[in-house]
């Protein structure tokens, strides 16, 4: 910290020698970075909301399928009960017809009574046949709807599994590519379907600087080479600082500005030294407000590169 104060004092002393044009360029750069930061914050919140919406809609779809299965099972039971009643009516009708044949000679009056009974039974039979056909049609519709829902759930689960498998495979590639930096302040972790590559500031920057040093640049270029073919991934580069306040007359003047400029420097190195699509990356500053260990300032001064799958395919499946 004393070193930063000394540097800041030196910069103040030399500020009279800095051309006005250079100073104006630094001010303009600060303004542009601030605007980009606000845009990136908004985009990050939108993506997080989309992910939560996707999870909620997926759970609701599974509940709908479960309820549909219960409805189909109950309709199957009703169908079998009505079929049994129908069979009883048919049997009763056949018995009555045999009685008519046996009693036809016993008298027209008795025969007429049985005939009326047969007609009533026939009407009841027709009513039950109509109800049975209606239930069969409804059962068929429910069955088709259940099959369609199950197919959508299966398709969604397969797509989610593909995303998980892709993340696991990419995590292995990233770990292998950065193996030489494991004991130099770099870690690779898979969590909640995302890959977190954390680089301590000592690997990348001098104290208070936004310029990436040689060894840190080598690690970033190695990572970018792995990611340049991952077209379905979204990458957020976050800058983090400790709680020590900056004392400087020039830029960066605050931990917010330092975290944003460091994240921007990392993005520029990754995009200019690989074939990565710049549209896949976003630089953001988190200042001092997301420490990994409040008692360890060195760990809190870091760059986190968060790699997550593009969720557009899953949203399309949910929206069908």
mmCIF file of C-alpha atoms in Angstrom:
data_model
loop_
_atom_site.group_PDB
_atom_site.id
_atom_site.type_symbol
_atom_site.label_atom_id
_atom_site.label_comp_id
_atom_site.label_asym_id
_atom_site.label_seq_id
_atom_site.Cartn_x
_atom_site.Cartn_y
_atom_site.Cartn_z
ATOM 1 C CA UNK A 1 0.000 0.000 0.000
ATOM 2 C CA UNK A 2 2.936 2.312 0.792
ATOM 3 C CA UNK A 3 4.278 1.522 -2.648
ATOM 4 C CA UNK A 4 0.994 2.652 -4.217
ATOM 5 C CA UNK A 5 1.083 5.895 -2.200
ATOM 6 C CA UNK A 6 4.672 6.501 -3.334
ATOM 7 C CA UNK A 7 3.772 5.907 -6.955
ATOM 8 C CA UNK A 8 0.706 8.129 -6.600
ATOM 9 C CA UNK A 9 2.890 10.913 -5.129
ATOM 10 C CA UNK A 10 5.354 10.553 -7.980
ATOM 11 C CA UNK A 11 2.537 10.754 -10.538
ATOM 12 C CA UNK A 12 1.189 13.917 -8.902
ATOM 13 C CA UNK A 13 4.675 15.399 -9.028
ATOM 14 C CA UNK A 14 5.025 14.596 -12.698
ATOM 15 C CA UNK A 15 1.445 15.509 -13.667
ATOM 16 C CA UNK A 16 2.595 18.941 -14.812
ATOM 17 C CA UNK A 17 4.692 17.154 -17.451
ATOM 18 C CA UNK A 18 1.795 15.145 -18.866
ATOM 19 C CA UNK A 19 0.439 16.644 -22.078
ATOM 20 C CA UNK A 20 -3.178 17.823 -21.968
ATOM 21 C CA UNK A 21 -4.036 15.540 -24.897
ATOM 22 C CA UNK A 22 -2.894 12.448 -22.957
ATOM 23 C CA UNK A 23 -4.917 13.475 -19.914
ATOM 24 C CA UNK A 24 -8.045 14.027 -22.042
ATOM 25 C CA UNK A 25 -7.592 10.592 -23.596
ATOM 26 C CA UNK A 26 -7.505 9.000 -20.136
ATOM 27 C CA UNK A 27 -10.672 10.872 -19.092
ATOM 28 C CA UNK A 28 -12.453 9.757 -22.265
ATOM 29 C CA UNK A 29 -11.361 6.167 -21.653
ATOM 30 C CA UNK A 30 -12.803 6.312 -18.134
ATOM 31 C CA UNK A 31 -16.135 7.591 -19.499
ATOM 32 C CA UNK A 32 -16.338 4.814 -22.128
ATOM 33 C CA UNK A 33 -15.443 2.105 -19.579
ATOM 34 C CA UNK A 34 -18.149 3.394 -17.188
ATOM 35 C CA UNK A 35 -20.777 3.241 -19.954
ATOM 36 C CA UNK A 36 -19.698 -0.271 -20.911
ATOM 37 C CA UNK A 37 -19.820 -1.356 -17.261
ATOM 38 C CA UNK A 38 -23.468 -0.280 -16.930
ATOM 39 C CA UNK A 39 -24.341 -2.164 -20.127
ATOM 40 C CA UNK A 40 -22.551 -5.266 -18.930
ATOM 41 C CA UNK A 41 -24.274 -5.168 -15.538
ATOM 42 C CA UNK A 42 -27.679 -4.986 -17.254
ATOM 43 C CA UNK A 43 -26.804 -7.891 -19.592
ATOM 44 C CA UNK A 44 -25.595 -10.041 -16.662
ATOM 45 C CA UNK A 45 -28.845 -9.431 -14.743
ATOM 46 C CA UNK A 46 -30.874 -10.284 -17.868
ATOM 47 C CA UNK A 47 -28.976 -13.588 -18.375
ATOM 48 C CA UNK A 48 -29.399 -14.498 -14.721
ATOM 49 C CA UNK A 49 -33.149 -13.791 -14.968
ATOM 50 C CA UNK A 50 -33.379 -15.907 -18.101
ATOM 51 C CA UNK A 51 -31.659 -18.828 -16.361
ATOM 52 C CA UNK A 52 -34.082 -18.613 -13.393
ATOM 53 C CA UNK A 53 -37.073 -18.369 -15.764
ATOM 54 C CA UNK A 54 -35.843 -21.425 -17.658
ATOM 55 C CA UNK A 55 -35.531 -23.466 -14.453
ATOM 56 C CA UNK A 56 -39.045 -22.433 -13.263
ATOM 57 C CA UNK A 57 -40.686 -23.222 -16.608
ATOM 58 C CA UNK A 58 -38.889 -26.573 -16.787
ATOM 59 C CA UNK A 59 -40.164 -27.575 -13.310
ATOM 60 C CA UNK A 60 -43.717 -26.490 -14.247
ATOM 61 C CA UNK A 61 -43.569 -28.620 -17.403
ATOM 62 C CA UNK A 62 -42.592 -31.672 -15.343
ATOM 63 C CA UNK A 63 -45.506 -31.007 -12.951
ATOM 64 C CA UNK A 64 -47.912 -30.765 -15.918
ATOM 65 C CA UNK A 65 -46.714 -34.118 -17.260
ATOM 66 C CA UNK A 66 -47.118 -35.748 -13.830
ATOM 67 C CA UNK A 67 -50.700 -34.431 -13.512
ATOM 68 C CA UNK A 68 -51.501 -35.570 -17.047
ATOM 69 C CA UNK A 69 -50.317 -39.081 -16.211
ATOM 70 C CA UNK A 70 -52.659 -39.140 -13.198
ATOM 71 C CA UNK A 71 -55.601 -37.947 -15.336
ATOM 72 C CA UNK A 72 -54.882 -40.592 -17.988
ATOM 73 C CA UNK A 73 -54.730 -43.360 -15.360
ATOM 74 C CA UNK A 74 -58.109 -42.282 -13.921
ATOM 75 C CA UNK A 75 -59.709 -42.182 -17.376
ATOM 76 C CA UNK A 76 -58.386 -45.674 -18.058
ATOM 77 C CA UNK A 77 -60.111 -46.880 -14.878
ATOM 78 C CA UNK A 78 -63.378 -45.160 -15.898
ATOM 79 C CA UNK A 79 -63.124 -46.701 -19.348
ATOM 80 C CA UNK A 80 -62.759 -50.236 -17.979
ATOM 81 C CA UNK A 81 -65.697 -49.709 -15.609
ATOM 82 C CA UNK A 82 -67.957 -48.473 -18.436
ATOM 83 C CA UNK A 83 -66.837 -51.368 -20.649
ATOM 84 C CA UNK A 84 -67.860 -53.813 -17.916
ATOM 85 C CA UNK A 85 -71.279 -52.144 -17.650
ATOM 86 C CA UNK A 86 -71.657 -52.299 -21.385
ATOM 87 C CA UNK A 87 -70.902 -56.023 -21.391
ATOM 88 C CA UNK A 88 -73.540 -56.580 -18.686
ATOM 89 C CA UNK A 89 -76.172 -54.732 -20.712
ATOM 90 C CA UNK A 90 -75.338 -56.783 -23.816
ATOM 91 C CA UNK A 91 -75.614 -60.005 -21.823
ATOM 92 C CA UNK A 92 -78.916 -58.905 -20.286
ATOM 93 C CA UNK A 93 -80.256 -57.969 -23.706
ATOM 94 C CA UNK A 94 -79.335 -61.354 -25.131
ATOM 95 C CA UNK A 95 -81.048 -63.069 -22.183
ATOM 96 C CA UNK A 96 -84.215 -61.055 -22.725
ATOM 97 C CA UNK A 97 -84.243 -61.918 -26.405
ATOM 98 C CA UNK A 98 -84.076 -65.596 -25.509
ATOM 99 C CA UNK A 99 -86.995 -65.106 -23.096
ATOM 100 C CA UNK A 100 -89.029 -63.519 -25.881
ATOM 101 C CA UNK A 101 -88.432 -66.518 -28.077
ATOM 102 C CA UNK A 102 -89.496 -68.854 -25.258
ATOM 103 C CA UNK A 103 -92.583 -66.872 -24.279
ATOM 104 C CA UNK A 104 -93.769 -65.771 -27.713
ATOM 105 C CA UNK A 105 -96.486 -68.459 -27.682
ATOM 106 C CA UNK A 106 -97.670 -67.619 -24.143
ATOM 107 C CA UNK A 107 -99.482 -64.450 -25.087
ATOM 108 C CA UNK A 108 -99.226 -61.145 -26.925
ATOM 109 C CA UNK A 109 -99.560 -59.079 -23.723
ATOM 110 C CA UNK A 110 -96.619 -60.681 -21.964
ATOM 111 C CA UNK A 111 -94.617 -60.534 -25.165
ATOM 112 C CA UNK A 112 -95.334 -56.815 -25.512
ATOM 113 C CA UNK A 113 -94.039 -56.234 -21.978
ATOM 114 C CA UNK A 114 -90.821 -57.972 -22.761
ATOM 115 C CA UNK A 115 -90.578 -56.077 -26.028
ATOM 116 C CA UNK A 116 -90.890 -52.773 -24.198
ATOM 117 C CA UNK A 117 -88.227 -53.934 -21.768
ATOM 118 C CA UNK A 118 -85.953 -54.823 -24.685
ATOM 119 C CA UNK A 119 -86.484 -51.413 -26.264
ATOM 120 C CA UNK A 120 -85.648 -49.702 -22.984
ATOM 121 C CA UNK A 121 -82.539 -51.844 -22.673
ATOM 122 C CA UNK A 122 -81.605 -50.995 -26.251
ATOM 123 C CA UNK A 123 -81.920 -47.278 -25.514
ATOM 124 C CA UNK A 124 -79.767 -47.714 -22.420
ATOM 125 C CA UNK A 125 -77.291 -49.671 -24.487
ATOM 126 C CA UNK A 126 -77.118 -46.916 -27.106
ATOM 127 C CA UNK A 127 -76.605 -44.299 -24.412
ATOM 128 C CA UNK A 128 -73.761 -46.284 -22.871
ATOM 129 C CA UNK A 129 -72.229 -46.926 -26.297
ATOM 130 C CA UNK A 130 -72.259 -43.155 -26.975
ATOM 131 C CA UNK A 131 -70.701 -42.435 -23.581
ATOM 132 C CA UNK A 132 -68.091 -45.131 -24.186
ATOM 133 C CA UNK A 133 -67.141 -43.693 -27.588
ATOM 134 C CA UNK A 134 -66.907 -40.187 -26.117
ATOM 135 C CA UNK A 135 -64.653 -41.462 -23.328
ATOM 136 C CA UNK A 136 -62.511 -43.368 -25.830
ATOM 137 C CA UNK A 137 -62.055 -40.192 -27.885
ATOM 138 C CA UNK A 138 -61.169 -38.116 -24.834
ATOM 139 C CA UNK A 139 -58.789 -40.818 -23.608
ATOM 140 C CA UNK A 140 -57.063 -40.846 -27.012
ATOM 141 C CA UNK A 141 -56.663 -37.072 -26.926
ATOM 142 C CA UNK A 142 -55.229 -37.175 -23.413
ATOM 143 C CA UNK A 143 -52.860 -39.980 -24.420
ATOM 144 C CA UNK A 144 -51.562 -38.011 -27.411
ATOM 145 C CA UNK A 145 -51.102 -34.911 -25.277
ATOM 146 C CA UNK A 146 -49.229 -36.955 -22.675
ATOM 147 C CA UNK A 147 -46.932 -38.413 -25.336
ATOM 148 C CA UNK A 148 -46.233 -34.943 -26.750
ATOM 149 C CA UNK A 149 -45.425 -33.538 -23.293
ATOM 150 C CA UNK A 150 -43.187 -36.486 -22.446
ATOM 151 C CA UNK A 151 -41.379 -36.064 -25.767
ATOM 152 C CA UNK A 152 -40.760 -32.379 -25.011
ATOM 153 C CA UNK A 153 -39.509 -33.168 -21.509
ATOM 154 C CA UNK A 154 -37.181 -35.848 -22.903
ATOM 155 C CA UNK A 155 -35.903 -33.472 -25.574
ATOM 156 C CA UNK A 156 -35.309 -30.758 -22.968
ATOM 157 C CA UNK A 157 -33.498 -33.173 -20.639
ATOM 158 C CA UNK A 158 -31.314 -34.369 -23.526
ATOM 159 C CA UNK A 159 -30.436 -30.784 -24.437
ATOM 160 C CA UNK A 160 -29.583 -30.008 -20.811
ATOM 161 C CA UNK A 161 -27.435 -33.144 -20.627
ATOM 162 C CA UNK A 162 -25.599 -32.087 -23.790
ATOM 163 C CA UNK A 163 -24.883 -28.716 -22.170
ATOM 164 C CA UNK A 164 -23.610 -30.418 -18.998
ATOM 165 C CA UNK A 165 -21.415 -32.812 -20.978
ATOM 166 C CA UNK A 166 -19.997 -29.937 -23.039
ATOM 167 C CA UNK A 167 -19.154 -28.004 -19.856
ATOM 168 C CA UNK A 168 -17.397 -31.043 -18.321
ATOM 169 C CA UNK A 169 -15.370 -31.663 -21.481
ATOM 170 C CA UNK A 170 -14.430 -27.973 -21.734
ATOM 171 C CA UNK A 171 -13.407 -27.902 -18.066
ATOM 172 C CA UNK A 172 -10.990 -30.764 -18.762
ATOM 173 C CA UNK A 173 -9.547 -28.932 -21.785
ATOM 174 C CA UNK A 174 -9.125 -25.693 -19.832
ATOM 175 C CA UNK A 175 -7.496 -27.482 -16.870
ATOM 176 C CA UNK A 176 -5.042 -29.259 -19.163
ATOM 177 C CA UNK A 177 -4.166 -26.062 -21.036
ATOM 178 C CA UNK A 178 -3.470 -24.145 -17.810
ATOM 179 C CA UNK A 179 -1.814 -26.936 -15.841
ATOM 180 C CA UNK A 180 1.490 -25.064 -15.776
ATOM 181 C CA UNK A 181 -0.087 -22.207 -13.778
ATOM 182 C CA UNK A 182 -1.844 -24.260 -11.063
ATOM 183 C CA UNK A 183 0.612 -23.302 -8.298
ATOM 184 C CA UNK A 184 0.912 -19.686 -9.407
ATOM 185 C CA UNK A 185 -2.482 -18.388 -8.294
ATOM 186 C CA UNK A 186 -4.715 -19.987 -10.952
ATOM 187 C CA UNK A 187 -7.651 -22.344 -10.284
ATOM 188 C CA UNK A 188 -10.287 -23.971 -12.527
ATOM 189 C CA UNK A 189 -13.614 -25.001 -10.937
ATOM 190 C CA UNK A 190 -16.908 -26.311 -12.358
ATOM 191 C CA UNK A 191 -19.972 -25.125 -10.397
ATOM 192 C CA UNK A 192 -23.694 -24.827 -11.189
ATOM 193 C CA UNK A 193 -23.189 -25.705 -14.845
ATOM 194 C CA UNK A 194 -20.461 -23.081 -15.342
ATOM 195 C CA UNK A 195 -16.664 -23.032 -15.391
ATOM 196 C CA UNK A 196 -14.881 -20.521 -13.147
ATOM 197 C CA UNK A 197 -11.248 -19.716 -14.024
ATOM 198 C CA UNK A 198 -9.784 -17.614 -11.212
ATOM 199 C CA UNK A 199 -6.432 -15.836 -11.625
ATOM 200 C CA UNK A 200 -4.943 -14.004 -8.670
ATOM 201 C CA UNK A 201 -3.824 -10.447 -9.444
ATOM 202 C CA UNK A 202 -0.182 -11.293 -8.688
ATOM 203 C CA UNK A 203 -0.134 -13.563 -11.761
ATOM 204 C CA UNK A 204 -1.430 -10.806 -14.050
ATOM 205 C CA UNK A 205 -0.681 -7.299 -12.765
ATOM 206 C CA UNK A 206 1.781 -5.230 -10.853
ATOM 207 C CA UNK A 207 0.330 -3.456 -7.804
ATOM 208 C CA UNK A 208 -2.243 -0.858 -8.882
ATOM 209 C CA UNK A 209 -1.551 -1.518 -12.571
ATOM 210 C CA UNK A 210 -3.992 -2.405 -15.349
ATOM 211 C CA UNK A 211 -1.283 -3.701 -17.694
ATOM 212 C CA UNK A 212 -1.062 -7.507 -17.912
ATOM 213 C CA UNK A 213 2.467 -8.803 -17.373
ATOM 214 C CA UNK A 214 4.243 -11.402 -19.520
ATOM 215 C CA UNK A 215 3.463 -14.588 -17.582
ATOM 216 C CA UNK A 216 -0.155 -13.618 -17.045
ATOM 217 C CA UNK A 217 -0.527 -12.821 -20.742
ATOM 218 C CA UNK A 218 0.763 -16.301 -21.593
ATOM 219 C CA UNK A 219 -1.908 -17.893 -19.390
ATOM 220 C CA UNK A 220 -4.662 -15.748 -20.962
ATOM 221 C CA UNK A 221 -3.537 -16.561 -24.509
ATOM 222 C CA UNK A 222 -3.446 -20.311 -23.688
ATOM 223 C CA UNK A 223 -7.006 -20.053 -22.347
ATOM 224 C CA UNK A 224 -8.193 -18.039 -25.366
ATOM 225 C CA UNK A 225 -6.803 -20.685 -27.750
ATOM 226 C CA UNK A 226 -8.958 -23.313 -25.991
ATOM 227 C CA UNK A 227 -12.079 -21.113 -26.079
ATOM 228 C CA UNK A 228 -11.829 -19.796 -29.653
ATOM 229 C CA UNK A 229 -13.702 -22.827 -31.060
ATOM 230 C CA UNK A 230 -16.409 -22.827 -28.348
ATOM 231 C CA UNK A 231 -18.998 -20.854 -30.290
ATOM 232 C CA UNK A 232 -21.917 -21.773 -27.969
ATOM 233 C CA UNK A 233 -20.326 -20.410 -24.796
ATOM 234 C CA UNK A 234 -20.825 -17.025 -23.145
ATOM 235 C CA UNK A 235 -17.810 -15.631 -21.256
ATOM 236 C CA UNK A 236 -17.838 -12.986 -18.530
ATOM 237 C CA UNK A 237 -14.519 -11.524 -17.335
ATOM 238 C CA UNK A 238 -14.874 -10.015 -13.853
ATOM 239 C CA UNK A 239 -12.311 -7.805 -12.112
ATOM 240 C CA UNK A 240 -12.116 -7.951 -8.282
ATOM 241 C CA UNK A 241 -10.049 -5.868 -5.838
ATOM 242 C CA UNK A 242 -9.316 -5.899 -2.114
ATOM 243 C CA UNK A 243 -10.653 -3.284 0.307
ATOM 244 C CA UNK A 244 -7.555 -1.042 0.209
ATOM 245 C CA UNK A 245 -8.500 2.359 -1.189
ATOM 246 C CA UNK A 246 -6.560 3.785 -4.119
ATOM 247 C CA UNK A 247 -4.801 7.095 -3.609
ATOM 248 C CA UNK A 248 -3.962 8.410 -7.053
ATOM 249 C CA UNK A 249 -4.356 11.635 -8.996
ATOM 250 C CA UNK A 250 -4.472 9.705 -12.287
ATOM 251 C CA UNK A 251 -6.425 6.723 -13.506
ATOM 252 C CA UNK A 252 -7.428 4.383 -11.997
ATOM 253 C CA UNK A 253 -8.668 6.490 -9.126
ATOM 254 C CA UNK A 254 -10.954 3.926 -7.408
ATOM 255 C CA UNK A 255 -11.353 0.188 -6.924
ATOM 256 C CA UNK A 256 -14.364 0.284 -9.223
ATOM 257 C CA UNK A 257 -12.297 1.783 -12.011
ATOM 258 C CA UNK A 258 -9.357 -0.545 -11.310
ATOM 259 C CA UNK A 259 -11.541 -3.665 -11.478
ATOM 260 C CA UNK A 260 -13.202 -2.568 -14.740
ATOM 261 C CA UNK A 261 -9.948 -1.585 -16.461
ATOM 262 C CA UNK A 262 -8.260 -4.838 -15.451
ATOM 263 C CA UNK A 263 -11.190 -6.879 -16.798
ATOM 264 C CA UNK A 264 -11.071 -4.855 -20.034
ATOM 265 C CA UNK A 265 -7.322 -5.471 -20.387
ATOM 266 C CA UNK A 266 -7.891 -9.233 -20.055
ATOM 267 C CA UNK A 267 -10.638 -9.191 -22.702
ATOM 268 C CA UNK A 268 -8.436 -7.232 -25.106
ATOM 269 C CA UNK A 269 -5.565 -9.724 -24.746
ATOM 270 C CA UNK A 270 -7.836 -12.741 -25.246
ATOM 271 C CA UNK A 271 -9.518 -11.317 -28.352
ATOM 272 C CA UNK A 272 -6.406 -9.889 -30.027
ATOM 273 C CA UNK A 273 -4.334 -13.051 -29.568
ATOM 274 C CA UNK A 274 -6.918 -15.620 -30.722
ATOM 275 C CA UNK A 275 -9.848 -16.112 -33.079
ATOM 276 C CA UNK A 276 -12.402 -15.635 -30.309
ATOM 277 C CA UNK A 277 -15.633 -13.870 -31.257
ATOM 278 C CA UNK A 278 -15.644 -10.603 -29.228
ATOM 279 C CA UNK A 279 -19.461 -10.790 -29.065
ATOM 280 C CA UNK A 280 -19.119 -13.813 -26.754
ATOM 281 C CA UNK A 281 -17.208 -11.835 -24.099
ATOM 282 C CA UNK A 282 -18.252 -9.281 -21.534
ATOM 283 C CA UNK A 283 -15.962 -7.325 -19.167
ATOM 284 C CA UNK A 284 -17.274 -6.305 -15.759
ATOM 285 C CA UNK A 285 -15.876 -4.775 -12.561
ATOM 286 C CA UNK A 286 -17.030 -5.946 -9.122
ATOM 287 C CA UNK A 287 -14.660 -3.729 -7.096
ATOM 288 C CA UNK A 288 -14.128 -5.005 -3.510
ATOM 289 C CA UNK A 289 -17.659 -6.245 -2.878
ATOM 290 C CA UNK A 290 -17.392 -9.960 -3.778
ATOM 291 C CA UNK A 291 -14.439 -11.323 -1.763
ATOM 292 C CA UNK A 292 -13.666 -15.049 -1.745
ATOM 293 C CA UNK A 293 -12.061 -14.721 1.705
ATOM 294 C CA UNK A 294 -12.530 -11.502 3.729
ATOM 295 C CA UNK A 295 -9.332 -12.320 5.637
ATOM 296 C CA UNK A 296 -7.127 -12.879 2.577
ATOM 297 C CA UNK A 297 -6.662 -9.747 0.461
ATOM 298 C CA UNK A 298 -4.326 -11.512 -1.986
ATOM 299 C CA UNK A 299 -7.039 -13.999 -2.940
ATOM 300 C CA UNK A 300 -9.626 -11.246 -3.265
ATOM 301 C CA UNK A 301 -7.467 -9.354 -5.784
ATOM 302 C CA UNK A 302 -8.269 -11.481 -8.810
ATOM 303 C CA UNK A 303 -9.742 -11.878 -12.282
ATOM 304 C CA UNK A 304 -12.571 -14.395 -12.634
ATOM 305 C CA UNK A 305 -13.410 -15.721 -16.096
ATOM 306 C CA UNK A 306 -16.868 -17.318 -15.994
ATOM 307 C CA UNK A 307 -17.730 -19.626 -18.904
ATOM 308 C CA UNK A 308 -21.368 -20.688 -19.312
ATOM 309 C CA UNK A 309 -23.382 -22.354 -22.090
ATOM 310 C CA UNK A 310 -25.683 -20.335 -24.323
ATOM 311 C CA UNK A 311 -29.281 -21.075 -23.190
ATOM 312 C CA UNK A 312 -31.076 -20.088 -26.424
ATOM 313 C CA UNK A 313 -31.676 -23.725 -27.467
ATOM 314 C CA UNK A 314 -33.322 -24.523 -24.120
ATOM 315 C CA UNK A 315 -35.539 -21.421 -24.297
ATOM 316 C CA UNK A 316 -36.647 -22.447 -27.793
ATOM 317 C CA UNK A 317 -37.618 -25.919 -26.533
ATOM 318 C CA UNK A 318 -39.567 -24.461 -23.604
ATOM 319 C CA UNK A 319 -41.363 -22.018 -25.912
ATOM 320 C CA UNK A 320 -42.593 -24.658 -28.362
#
